[in-house]
Coordinates of C-alpha atoms in Angstrom, one line a residue:
X1481 CA 91.8 93.4 22.5
X1482 CA 95.5 93.0 21.4
X1483 CA 94.4 92.2 17.8
X1484 CA 92.1 95.3 17.8
X1485 CA 94.8 97.6 19.1
X1486 CA 97.5 96.4 16.6
X1487 CA 96.4 98.7 13.7
X1488 CA 96.4 101.7 16.2
X1489 CA 100.0 100.8 17.2
X1490 CA 101.2 100.5 13.6
X1491 CA 99.4 103.8 12.6
X1492 CA 100.8 105.7 15.6
X1493 CA 104.3 104.3 15.0
X1494 CA 104.2 105.4 11.3
X1495 CA 103.1 109.0 12.4
X1496 CA 105.8 109.0 15.0
X1497 CA 108.5 108.0 12.5
X1498 CA 107.3 110.5 9.8
X1499 CA 107.2 113.5 12.3
X1500 CA 110.5 112.4 13.8
X1501 CA 112.2 112.4 10.5
X1502 CA 110.8 115.9 9.8
X1503 CA 112.0 117.1 13.2
X1504 CA 115.5 115.6 12.7
X1505 CA 115.8 117.3 9.3
X1506 CA 115.3 120.7 11.1
X1507 CA 118.6 120.4 13.0
X1508 CA 120.6 117.3 12.0
X1509 CA 124.0 118.4 13.3
X1510 CA 122.7 119.1 16.8
X1511 CA 120.9 115.8 17.0
X1512 CA 123.6 113.7 15.4
X1513 CA 126.0 114.5 18.3
X1514 CA 123.4 114.5 21.0
X1515 CA 123.5 111.8 23.7
X1516 CA 119.8 112.1 24.5
X1517 CA 119.0 111.6 20.8
X1518 CA 121.1 108.4 20.7
X1519 CA 119.3 107.2 23.9
X1520 CA 115.9 108.0 22.3
X1521 CA 116.8 106.1 19.1
X1522 CA 118.0 103.1 21.0
X1523 CA 114.9 103.0 23.1
X1524 CA 112.7 103.4 20.0
X1525 CA 114.5 100.6 18.2
X1526 CA 114.4 98.2 21.2
X1527 CA 110.8 99.2 22.1
X1528 CA 109.6 98.6 18.5
X1529 CA 111.4 95.3 18.3
X1530 CA 110.1 94.2 21.7
X1531 CA 106.5 95.3 20.8
X1532 CA 106.5 93.4 17.5
X1533 CA 108.0 90.2 18.9
X1534 CA 107.8 89.4 22.6
X1535 CA 104.9 91.6 23.6
X1536 CA 102.8 90.6 20.6
X1537 CA 103.5 86.9 21.2
X1538 CA 102.5 87.2 24.8
X1539 CA 99.4 89.3 24.3
X1540 CA 98.1 87.1 21.5
X1541 CA 98.6 83.9 23.5
X1542 CA 95.5 82.2 24.7
X1543 CA 94.0 82.9 28.2
X1544 CA 96.1 81.2 30.8
X1545 CA 99.0 80.2 28.5
X1546 CA 101.3 82.9 30.0
X1547 CA 101.9 83.2 33.7
X1548 CA 100.7 86.4 35.4
X1549 CA 104.3 87.2 36.5
X1550 CA 105.5 86.9 32.9
X1551 CA 102.6 89.2 31.8
X1552 CA 103.6 91.8 34.4
X1553 CA 107.3 91.6 33.4
X1554 CA 106.5 92.1 29.7
X1555 CA 104.3 95.0 30.6
X1556 CA 106.9 96.6 32.8
X1557 CA 109.7 96.2 30.2
X1558 CA 107.4 97.7 27.5
X1559 CA 106.4 100.6 29.7
X1560 CA 110.1 101.3 30.6
X1561 CA 111.1 101.3 26.9
X1562 CA 108.4 103.6 25.8
X1563 CA 108.9 105.9 28.8
X1564 CA 112.6 106.0 27.8
X1565 CA 111.6 107.2 24.3
X1566 CA 109.5 110.0 25.8
X1567 CA 111.9 111.0 28.5
X1568 CA 114.9 111.0 26.2
X1569 CA 112.8 113.1 23.8
X1570 CA 112.3 115.7 26.5
X1571 CA 115.9 115.5 27.5
X1572 CA 117.0 116.5 23.9
X1573 CA 115.7 120.0 24.6
X1574 CA 118.0 120.4 27.6
X1575 CA 121.1 118.7 26.1

């Protein structure tokens, strides 16, 4: 399933980056000095790096090669990072 979902992840990521650049271009001065924007960009960078390295390696590992606790830890970290992207994005409007 991880192999089948990879093109969806990459496609969604590209759309997110393109639309994000367009949104940034609409008010760059406000966003440049915004703490929520910095948090969002940090979570986006770390989340993308994590997804393309650690999470990918774990999800593509064979059945039983990764302990259940490690699978849950990777899932929790991934969810926290992507939640951080979304929450910081909402926070921008109130910052």
